[in-house]
CSV table of C-alpha atoms in Angstrom, one decimal:
chain,number,residue,atom,x,y,z
A,1,MET,CA,-129.4,122.6,-88.1
A,2,ASN,CA,-131.4,118.6,-87.4
A,3,LYS,CA,-129.4,116.8,-85.4
A,4,ASP,CA,-128.0,114.5,-88.2
A,5,ALA,CA,-126.9,117.3,-89.4
A,6,ASN,CA,-124.9,118.2,-86.2
A,7,ILE,CA,-123.1,115.2,-85.5
A,8,ARG,CA,-121.8,115.2,-89.1
A,9,LEU,CA,-119.8,118.7,-88.2
A,10,GLN,CA,-117.2,118.0,-86.2
A,11,ASP,CA,-114.4,120.3,-85.9
A,12,ASN,CA,-112.4,119.1,-88.6
A,13,VAL,CA,-114.9,119.5,-90.6
A,14,VAL,CA,-113.2,121.4,-93.8
A,15,LEU,CA,-115.7,124.7,-94.7
A,16,GLU,CA,-115.0,125.9,-98.0
A,17,HIS,CA,-117.3,128.9,-98.6
A,18,TYR,CA,-115.6,130.4,-95.1
A,19,GLY,CA,-111.3,132.2,-96.6
A,20,LEU,CA,-108.8,134.3,-94.6
A,21,ASN,CA,-111.3,137.3,-94.9
A,22,GLU,CA,-113.0,135.4,-92.2
A,23,LEU,CA,-110.6,136.3,-90.1
A,24,HIS,CA,-110.6,138.4,-86.9
A,25,LEU,CA,-106.4,139.0,-87.6
A,26,GLU,CA,-105.5,140.3,-83.5
A,27,SER,CA,-106.4,137.0,-82.8
A,28,VAL,CA,-104.7,135.3,-85.3
A,29,ARG,CA,-101.6,137.4,-84.8
A,30,HIS,CA,-101.7,137.2,-81.1
A,31,TYR,CA,-101.7,133.0,-81.7
A,32,ARG,CA,-99.1,133.5,-83.6
A,33,GLU,CA,-96.7,135.3,-80.8
A,34,GLN,CA,-97.7,132.9,-78.7
A,35,PHE,CA,-97.0,130.0,-80.3
A,36,ALA,CA,-93.4,131.7,-81.4
A,37,LYS,CA,-93.1,131.9,-77.7
A,38,ALA,CA,-93.7,129.1,-76.7
A,39,LYS,CA,-91.5,127.2,-80.2
A,40,PRO,CA,-88.9,130.2,-80.6
A,41,ASN,CA,-87.2,128.0,-83.1
A,42,HIS,CA,-90.3,126.2,-84.5
A,43,PRO,CA,-90.0,126.2,-88.7
A,44,TRP,CA,-94.0,126.7,-88.7
A,45,ASN,CA,-92.9,130.6,-87.5
A,46,GLY,CA,-91.4,131.5,-90.9
A,47,LEU,CA,-94.7,130.0,-93.3
A,48,GLU,CA,-97.3,131.9,-94.6
A,49,THR,CA,-100.3,132.6,-92.8
A,50,LYS,CA,-102.8,130.3,-94.7
A,51,ASP,CA,-99.8,127.6,-94.4
A,52,PHE,CA,-99.5,128.3,-90.9
A,53,LEU,CA,-102.9,128.3,-90.7
A,54,TYR,CA,-103.0,124.0,-91.9
A,55,LYS,CA,-100.4,122.5,-90.3
A,56,ILE,CA,-102.4,123.4,-86.9
A,57,GLY,CA,-105.9,122.5,-88.3
A,58,ALA,CA,-107.5,125.4,-88.1
A,59,TRP,CA,-107.4,125.2,-92.1
A,60,GLY,CA,-108.5,122.4,-95.0
A,61,LYS,CA,-108.4,121.3,-97.7
A,62,ILE,CA,-111.2,118.6,-99.9
A,63,ARG,CA,-109.1,116.2,-100.8
A,64,ASP,CA,-111.8,115.0,-103.8
A,65,THR,CA,-112.4,118.8,-104.3
A,66,ASN,CA,-109.6,120.5,-104.2
A,67,LYS,CA,-111.2,122.7,-102.3
A,68,GLU,CA,-109.9,124.3,-99.1
A,69,GLY,CA,-111.4,126.7,-96.5
A,70,LEU,CA,-111.2,127.6,-92.3
A,71,THR,CA,-112.4,124.4,-90.5
A,72,LEU,CA,-114.2,124.6,-88.1
A,73,ALA,CA,-112.5,124.6,-85.3
A,74,GLY,CA,-110.3,127.5,-87.1
A,75,LEU,CA,-113.8,129.2,-87.4
A,76,LEU,CA,-114.4,129.2,-84.0
A,77,MET,CA,-110.4,129.7,-82.9
A,78,PHE,CA,-110.1,133.1,-84.7
A,79,SER,CA,-113.5,134.3,-86.4
A,80,GLU,CA,-116.0,136.7,-85.5
A,81,GLU,CA,-119.1,135.7,-83.6
A,82,ARG,CA,-121.4,137.4,-86.4
A,83,MET,CA,-119.6,134.5,-89.4
A,84,ILE,CA,-119.6,131.8,-87.0
A,85,THR,CA,-123.8,132.1,-85.8
A,86,GLU,CA,-124.0,131.5,-89.7
A,87,VAL,CA,-122.4,128.1,-89.6
A,88,LEU,CA,-123.4,127.5,-85.0
A,89,PRO,CA,-127.1,129.4,-84.9
A,90,GLN,CA,-126.7,128.1,-81.5
A,91,TYR,CA,-123.1,129.2,-80.6
A,92,PHE,CA,-122.9,131.9,-77.8
A,93,LEU,CA,-120.3,133.1,-75.1
A,94,GLU,CA,-120.7,134.3,-71.4
A,95,TYR,CA,-119.3,135.3,-68.2
A,96,ARG,CA,-120.8,137.2,-66.0
A,97,GLU,CA,-120.1,138.4,-62.0
A,98,HIS,CA,-122.7,138.9,-59.0
A,99,ASP,CA,-122.0,138.5,-54.9
A,100,ASP,CA,-123.6,135.7,-53.7
A,101,ASN,CA,-126.6,137.2,-52.6
A,102,ASP,CA,-127.6,139.8,-55.4
A,103,MET,CA,-128.4,138.1,-58.9
A,104,HIS,CA,-128.0,141.4,-60.1
A,105,TRP,CA,-124.2,141.6,-61.7
A,106,THR,CA,-121.8,143.7,-61.2
A,107,ASN,CA,-120.0,142.7,-64.5
A,108,ARG,CA,-120.9,140.9,-67.7
A,109,PHE,CA,-119.7,140.4,-71.4
A,110,THR,CA,-121.1,137.8,-73.9
A,111,SER,CA,-120.0,136.9,-77.5
A,112,GLN,CA,-122.7,139.3,-79.2
A,113,ASP,CA,-120.8,142.5,-77.7
A,114,GLY,CA,-119.6,144.0,-80.8
A,115,THR,CA,-117.2,144.8,-78.4
A,116,TRP,CA,-114.7,142.6,-79.2
A,117,SER,CA,-114.0,139.2,-81.8
A,118,GLY,CA,-116.6,136.8,-79.8
A,119,ASN,CA,-114.5,133.8,-81.2
A,120,ILE,CA,-113.1,131.7,-78.3
A,121,TYR,CA,-109.2,132.2,-78.3
A,122,ASP,CA,-110.2,135.6,-77.5
A,123,PHE,CA,-113.4,134.8,-74.7
A,124,TYR,CA,-110.4,132.8,-72.9
A,125,PHE,CA,-108.0,136.0,-72.2
A,126,LYS,CA,-110.9,138.0,-71.5
A,127,VAL,CA,-112.2,135.7,-69.0
A,128,MET,CA,-108.5,135.0,-67.0
A,129,ASN,CA,-108.2,138.6,-67.4
A,130,GLU,CA,-111.3,139.6,-65.0
A,131,MET,CA,-109.6,136.2,-62.7
A,132,GLN,CA,-107.1,138.9,-61.6
A,133,ASP,CA,-108.4,140.2,-59.1
A,134,GLY,CA,-109.0,138.5,-56.0
A,135,LEU,CA,-107.8,135.0,-57.5
A,136,GLU,CA,-104.6,134.0,-55.9
A,137,LYS,CA,-103.4,130.4,-55.6
A,138,GLU,CA,-106.8,129.5,-57.9
A,139,LYS,CA,-106.3,130.9,-61.3
A,140,GLU,CA,-104.2,127.8,-62.0
A,141,ALA,CA,-107.6,126.0,-60.9
A,142,VAL,CA,-109.7,128.3,-63.4
A,143,HIS,CA,-107.6,128.3,-66.2
A,144,GLU,CA,-108.3,124.6,-66.1
A,145,ALA,CA,-111.9,124.8,-66.0
A,146,LEU,CA,-112.0,126.9,-68.5
A,147,MET,CA,-109.9,125.1,-70.5
A,148,ASN,CA,-112.1,121.7,-70.2
A,149,ALA,CA,-115.1,124.0,-71.0
A,150,LEU,CA,-113.6,125.1,-73.9
A,151,VAL,CA,-112.0,122.6,-75.3
A,152,HIS,CA,-115.5,119.6,-74.2
A,153,ALA,CA,-118.0,121.8,-75.8
A,154,ASP,CA,-120.6,120.6,-77.9
A,155,TYR,CA,-120.5,124.1,-80.0
A,156,ASN,CA,-123.4,122.1,-81.8
A,157,GLY,CA,-125.6,122.7,-78.5
A,158,ASP,CA,-127.7,124.6,-77.1
A,159,GLY,CA,-126.9,127.3,-73.9
A,160,GLY,CA,-123.5,128.2,-75.0
A,161,ILE,CA,-120.5,129.0,-72.9
A,162,ILE,CA,-121.3,130.5,-69.4
A,163,VAL,CA,-118.4,130.9,-67.4
A,164,GLU,CA,-120.2,132.9,-63.8
A,165,ARG,CA,-118.3,133.9,-60.7
A,166,GLN,CA,-119.5,134.5,-57.1
A,167,GLN,CA,-117.8,135.6,-54.2
A,168,SER,CA,-117.7,132.2,-53.0
A,169,SER,CA,-117.1,130.2,-55.9
A,170,ILE,CA,-117.3,130.0,-59.7
A,171,GLN,CA,-119.9,127.8,-62.4
A,172,PHE,CA,-117.9,126.6,-66.1
A,173,SER,CA,-120.9,125.7,-68.3
A,174,ASN,CA,-121.2,124.1,-71.2
A,175,PRO,CA,-123.4,122.4,-74.0
A,176,GLY,CA,-122.5,118.8,-74.0
A,177,LEU,CA,-121.7,116.0,-70.9
A,178,PHE,CA,-118.4,113.7,-70.0
A,179,ARG,CA,-117.5,111.2,-72.6
A,180,ILE,CA,-115.9,108.8,-69.8
A,181,PRO,CA,-117.0,108.1,-66.9
A,182,LEU,CA,-116.6,110.4,-63.5
A,183,ASP,CA,-114.8,108.5,-61.5
A,184,GLN,CA,-112.0,107.8,-64.6
A,185,ALA,CA,-112.4,112.1,-65.4
A,186,TYR,CA,-111.5,112.5,-61.1
A,187,ASN,CA,-109.2,109.8,-61.3
A,188,GLY,CA,-106.7,111.6,-64.3
A,189,GLY,CA,-104.9,109.3,-67.0
A,190,MET,CA,-107.8,109.1,-69.5
A,191,SER,CA,-108.6,111.4,-71.9
A,192,HIS,CA,-111.8,111.4,-74.8
A,193,LEU,CA,-111.8,114.8,-77.0
A,194,ARG,CA,-114.9,116.3,-78.7
A,195,ASN,CA,-113.2,118.8,-80.4
A,196,PRO,CA,-109.5,117.4,-81.2
A,197,ASN,CA,-108.4,120.5,-83.3
A,198,ILE,CA,-108.8,123.1,-80.6
A,199,PHE,CA,-107.2,121.1,-78.0
A,200,LYS,CA,-104.4,120.9,-80.8
A,201,MET,CA,-104.3,124.0,-81.1
A,202,PHE,CA,-104.2,124.8,-77.5
A,203,ILE,CA,-101.4,122.6,-76.5
A,204,TYR,CA,-99.1,124.4,-79.4
A,205,ILE,CA,-98.7,127.3,-77.2
A,206,HIS,CA,-98.4,125.3,-73.9
A,207,PHE,CA,-102.2,125.8,-72.6
A,208,CYS,CA,-102.8,122.5,-72.3
A,209,LYS,CA,-101.8,118.8,-72.0
A,210,ARG,CA,-103.4,115.5,-73.3
A,211,ALA,CA,-102.8,113.3,-70.4
A,212,GLY,CA,-106.1,113.9,-68.5
A,213,LEU,CA,-105.0,115.8,-65.4
A,214,GLY,CA,-107.1,118.5,-65.4
A,215,LEU,CA,-110.0,117.5,-62.8
A,216,LYS,CA,-107.2,116.0,-60.7
A,217,THR,CA,-105.2,119.2,-61.7
A,218,ILE,CA,-108.2,121.8,-59.9
A,219,GLU,CA,-108.7,119.0,-56.8
A,220,THR,CA,-105.1,119.9,-55.8
A,221,ILE,CA,-105.3,123.6,-56.1
A,222,CYS,CA,-108.6,123.2,-54.4
A,223,LEU,CA,-108.1,121.3,-51.9
A,224,GLN,CA,-111.3,119.6,-52.6
A,225,GLN,CA,-113.0,118.1,-55.8
A,226,PRO,CA,-114.9,120.5,-58.0
A,227,VAL,CA,-118.8,119.6,-57.8
A,228,ILE,CA,-120.0,118.6,-61.4
A,229,ASP,CA,-122.9,117.9,-62.1
A,230,GLN,CA,-124.5,116.6,-65.4
A,231,TYR,CA,-128.2,117.6,-66.6
A,232,ASP,CA,-129.1,114.7,-69.2
A,233,PHE,CA,-132.4,116.5,-70.3
A,234,GLN,CA,-130.1,119.3,-71.6
A,235,GLU,CA,-126.7,117.7,-72.6
A,236,ARG,CA,-125.4,120.3,-70.2
A,237,THR,CA,-122.3,119.8,-68.0
A,238,VAL,CA,-121.5,122.1,-64.9
A,239,ILE,CA,-118.0,122.7,-62.8
A,240,THR,CA,-118.1,124.2,-59.8
A,241,LEU,CA,-114.8,125.1,-58.1
A,242,PRO,CA,-114.7,126.5,-54.9
A,243,VAL,CA,-113.2,129.6,-54.6
A,244,VAL,CA,-111.5,132.8,-52.0
A,245,SER,CA,-114.1,136.0,-51.3
A,246,PHE,CA,-112.9,138.5,-53.5
A,247,PRO,CA,-113.7,142.3,-53.2
A,248,LYS,CA,-116.7,143.7,-53.7
A,249,ARG,CA,-115.8,146.3,-57.3
A,250,HIS,CA,-117.0,149.9,-56.5
A,251,LYS,CA,-116.3,150.6,-60.0
A,252,GLN,CA,-116.8,148.1,-62.3
A,253,ASN,CA,-113.2,148.7,-64.5
A,254,ASP,CA,-111.2,149.3,-61.0
A,255,ASP,CA,-109.2,146.1,-62.8
A,256,LEU,CA,-108.3,147.3,-65.8
A,257,GLU,CA,-105.4,149.2,-64.5
A,258,MET,CA,-103.8,145.9,-63.9
A,259,ILE,CA,-101.1,143.7,-65.2
A,260,CYS,CA,-102.8,141.4,-67.0
A,261,ASP,CA,-100.0,138.1,-67.6
A,262,TRP,CA,-102.8,135.9,-69.5
A,263,SER,CA,-102.6,138.7,-72.2
A,264,GLU,CA,-99.8,140.5,-71.9
A,265,HIS,CA,-100.6,141.7,-75.8
A,266,VAL,CA,-103.7,140.4,-76.6
A,267,GLU,CA,-106.1,143.7,-79.0
A,268,LEU,CA,-109.2,142.4,-78.9
A,269,ALA,CA,-110.5,144.9,-80.8
A,270,ASP,CA,-113.8,145.9,-82.5
A,271,SER,CA,-114.2,143.9,-85.9
A,272,ILE,CA,-111.7,144.6,-88.9
A,273,ASN,CA,-114.9,143.1,-91.4
A,274,ASN,CA,-117.1,145.9,-90.8
A,275,ASN,CA,-116.0,148.6,-93.3
A,276,GLU,CA,-116.4,147.9,-97.0
A,277,ASN,CA,-112.9,149.1,-97.2
A,278,SER,CA,-110.7,147.2,-95.1
A,279,TYR,CA,-108.0,145.0,-95.8
A,280,ASN,CA,-109.8,142.1,-95.2
A,281,ASN,CA,-111.7,142.3,-98.3
A,282,ASP,CA,-109.2,141.8,-100.5
A,283,LEU,CA,-107.6,138.5,-99.3
A,284,ASN,CA,-104.6,138.7,-101.3
A,285,SER,CA,-103.2,141.3,-99.3
A,286,TYR,CA,-103.2,139.6,-96.1
A,287,ASN,CA,-102.0,135.7,-97.8
A,288,SER,CA,-99.1,137.6,-99.1
A,289,GLU,CA,-97.0,138.4,-96.2
A,290,PHE,CA,-98.9,138.2,-93.1
A,291,GLU,CA,-96.9,140.5,-91.0
A,292,SER,CA,-98.2,143.0,-93.4
A,293,VAL,CA,-101.4,143.5,-90.8
A,294,ASN,CA,-98.4,144.8,-88.2
A,295,LYS,CA,-97.4,147.5,-90.1
A,296,GLU,CA,-100.1,149.3,-89.7
A,297,LEU,CA,-100.2,149.1,-93.9
A,298,SER,CA,-97.8,150.5,-95.3
A,299,SER,CA,-99.3,151.7,-98.8
A,300,LEU,CA,-100.4,154.9,-95.9
A,301,ASN,CA,-96.6,154.9,-94.3
A,302,ASN,CA,-95.1,154.5,-98.1
A,303,GLU,CA,-95.9,158.1,-99.1
A,304,LEU,CA,-95.8,159.6,-96.0
A,305,SER,CA,-97.8,162.9,-98.2
A,306,SER,CA,-100.6,160.5,-99.1
A,307,VAL,CA,-102.3,161.2,-96.1
A,308,ASN,CA,-102.3,165.0,-96.6
A,309,ILE,CA,-103.1,166.6,-100.3
A,310,ILE,CA,-102.5,170.1,-99.8
A,311,ASP,CA,-99.0,170.9,-101.3
A,312,LYS,CA,-97.3,172.5,-97.8
A,313,SER,CA,-97.8,169.4,-95.7
A,314,LEU,CA,-95.6,168.8,-92.9
A,315,ASN,CA,-96.1,165.2,-93.6
A,316,LYS,CA,-94.5,165.4,-97.5
A,317,ASP,CA,-90.8,165.6,-96.8
A,318,GLN,CA,-90.0,162.9,-94.1
A,319,ASN,CA,-87.1,165.4,-92.7
A,320,SER,CA,-90.5,167.5,-92.1
A,321,GLU,CA,-90.4,167.2,-88.3
A,322,ASN,CA,-86.9,169.1,-88.5
A,323,LYS,CA,-87.6,172.3,-90.3
A,324,PRO,CA,-88.1,175.3,-88.1
A,325,GLU,CA,-90.7,176.2,-86.2
A,326,SER,CA,-92.0,178.1,-88.5
A,327,SER,CA,-92.2,176.5,-90.9
A,328,LEU,CA,-93.8,173.6,-88.7
A,329,ASN,CA,-96.7,175.8,-88.1
A,330,LYS,CA,-97.2,176.9,-91.1
A,331,SER,CA,-97.6,173.2,-92.5
A,332,ILE,CA,-99.9,172.4,-89.3
A,333,ASN,CA,-102.1,175.8,-89.9
A,334,SER,CA,-102.0,174.9,-92.8
A,335,VAL,CA,-104.0,171.6,-92.2
A,336,ASN,CA,-106.0,172.8,-90.3
A,337,ASN,CA,-107.7,174.9,-92.9
A,338,ASN,CA,-107.9,172.8,-94.9
A,339,GLU,CA,-108.7,169.8,-93.6
A,340,GLY,CA,-111.2,170.9,-90.6
A,341,MET,CA,-108.7,170.2,-88.1
A,342,HIS,CA,-107.2,171.9,-85.1
A,343,ILE,CA,-103.5,170.0,-84.4
A,344,ASP,CA,-101.8,172.3,-81.9
A,345,GLN,CA,-98.0,171.6,-81.7
A,346,GLU,CA,-98.2,169.4,-78.0
A,347,LEU,CA,-100.3,166.9,-79.7
A,348,TRP,CA,-97.5,166.6,-82.6
A,349,SER,CA,-95.0,166.1,-80.4
A,350,ILE,CA,-97.0,163.7,-78.1
A,351,ALA,CA,-97.2,161.4,-81.7
A,352,GLY,CA,-94.0,161.9,-82.7
A,353,ILE,CA,-93.0,158.8,-81.7
A,354,ALA,CA,-95.6,156.9,-83.4
A,355,ARG,CA,-94.6,158.6,-86.6
A,356,LYS,CA,-91.4,157.6,-86.4
A,357,LYS,CA,-91.7,153.9,-85.9
A,358,LYS,CA,-94.2,152.5,-88.3
A,359,ARG,CA,-93.7,149.3,-85.9
A,360,LEU,CA,-94.1,150.3,-82.5
A,361,ALA,CA,-95.5,148.7,-79.2
A,362,PRO,CA,-98.9,148.0,-78.9
A,363,ALA,CA,-98.8,148.7,-76.1
A,364,LYS,CA,-97.0,152.2,-76.1
A,365,MET,CA,-99.4,153.6,-78.9
A,366,GLU,CA,-102.3,152.8,-77.1
A,367,GLU,CA,-100.0,154.9,-74.3
A,368,VAL,CA,-99.8,157.9,-76.5
A,369,ILE,CA,-103.5,157.4,-78.0
A,370,LEU,CA,-104.5,157.7,-74.3
A,371,GLN,CA,-101.9,160.9,-73.6
A,372,LEU,CA,-103.7,162.2,-76.9
A,373,CYS,CA,-107.5,161.8,-76.1
A,374,ALA,CA,-106.4,163.1,-72.6
A,375,ARG,CA,-105.3,166.4,-74.0
A,376,ARG,CA,-109.0,166.6,-75.1
A,377,PRO,CA,-111.5,165.2,-78.1
A,378,LEU,CA,-109.7,163.8,-81.3
A,379,MET,CA,-112.1,162.7,-83.7
A,380,LEU,CA,-110.9,159.4,-86.0
A,381,LYS,CA,-109.1,161.2,-89.0
A,382,GLU,CA,-107.8,163.5,-87.0
A,383,LEU,CA,-105.6,160.9,-84.4
A,384,ALA,CA,-104.8,159.4,-88.0
A,385,TYR,CA,-103.4,162.5,-89.0
A,386,LEU,CA,-101.7,163.0,-85.9
A,387,LEU,CA,-100.2,158.6,-85.6
A,388,GLU,CA,-100.0,158.2,-89.6
A,389,ARG,CA,-102.1,155.6,-89.4
A,390,THR,CA,-104.7,154.8,-91.0
A,391,PRO,CA,-108.5,155.2,-89.5
A,392,ASP,CA,-109.6,151.8,-89.9
A,393,GLY,CA,-106.6,149.9,-88.6
A,394,LEU,CA,-106.8,152.4,-85.4
A,395,ARG,CA,-110.0,151.8,-85.1
A,396,ASN,CA,-110.0,147.7,-85.2
A,397,ASN,CA,-106.1,147.3,-83.7
A,398,TYR,CA,-106.4,149.8,-80.5
A,399,LEU,CA,-110.1,152.2,-80.5
A,400,GLY,CA,-111.7,149.6,-79.8
A,401,LYS,CA,-109.8,148.1,-77.6
A,402,LEU,CA,-109.4,150.7,-74.8
A,403,LEU,CA,-113.3,151.7,-75.7
A,404,ALA,CA,-114.4,147.7,-74.2
A,405,GLU,CA,-111.7,148.3,-71.6
A,406,GLY,CA,-113.7,151.5,-69.9
A,407,LYS,CA,-110.0,153.2,-70.2
A,408,MET,CA,-111.9,155.4,-73.6
A,409,ARG,CA,-114.9,156.8,-74.4
A,410,LEU,CA,-117.4,157.9,-77.0
A,411,LYS,CA,-117.5,162.0,-77.1
A,412,TYR,CA,-121.7,161.4,-78.6
A,413,PRO,CA,-122.1,157.7,-76.7
A,414,ASP,CA,-125.8,156.9,-77.9
A,415,GLN,CA,-124.9,158.3,-81.7
A,416,PRO,CA,-122.0,155.9,-82.7
A,417,ASN,CA,-122.2,158.0,-86.2
A,418,HIS,CA,-122.0,160.7,-85.2
A,419,PRO,CA,-120.5,162.8,-87.5
A,420,LYS,CA,-118.3,164.8,-85.0
A,421,GLN,CA,-117.4,161.0,-83.0
A,422,ALA,CA,-114.6,162.1,-80.7
A,423,TYR,CA,-112.7,160.1,-78.3
A,424,ILE,CA,-112.1,160.8,-75.4
A,425,THR,CA,-109.9,159.8,-72.6
A,426,ASN,CA,-110.8,158.0,-69.1
A,427,LYS,CA,-109.5,159.6,-66.2
């Protein structure tokens, strides 16, 4: 797009051809959880998804045509990289870290990985999750600097947002120059927003305040001013924070077992829109009731026998788990013979809690999946049968996230579409 077109592309512009099916549902769900936590009695908590998104500025209406769609802010916050780059071709997010004297990355992810949504909301949590290791008081300063980059970036500009961590510093680089003099930015009390709708969405969940005190807060925490470099030719801003050294990582996933205060329930999963049978393809299935996303596709669970066509399916009767052992074995054997799956009683027992509770907590569901795949490699259809969830739901809400975190691996990593692909828990 040319420069004149870019100027008009503010974050409140309505993208009439981008609807709810362009959303990454887990990002929206997690944001609503954060909103409800910050404002438990707010009347917006009871709104349907489109109405809620309209209230926070993620959905808009074109008055003279009565058309509506996602705003650019809503697309950046809650969509996926593939859709975002259709509108903003230069859009890019990157996190990387390396030692001061070694430019080889020890850890890196980008919005183009395909292992997570690639939107700016999930990027915040992924970066803060990485910052759990080796930082103490600087975490709040990192939060302020990252927020500054996300809400002030010129998403029409080149180069994207880059967070680079070294042993003695962390750099936050984003397209776009400061819109106020630097001395005023250091002193605080003034804020000139480039992306007011994005900023407002973060304000709603208490992630930032419109006080113009971000740099002042960083200075107070780090006991010195952050270093700010502005490159007029590139129209780019780089903020460098001095930090204490963090330990070298002997294994890239050493910190993944830590409990992350910044992303207690965030699920960065694979795209929900990749499969033609995805429930995102039907707008009504999403618009009618947002909570239906968290019911593991109730269409599957309303008729438990729908998973198993065989006449003697274990799931045919909701009380089948209370049948005598001989009947249980008979049902499992019939599945093994007709569906090509090999389900033993140990696996069936481990997965029992997921079958009993159709709205199991995400952390508990992940724990069950890891326990199952630690026994032996399990194919997607086997997991779907054991847990009584749809394959799409498992892949999009849990398996993609566990793979991205290094807690699981594929049996055939070089052949993602292998007909006998299976999931294995990393010991």
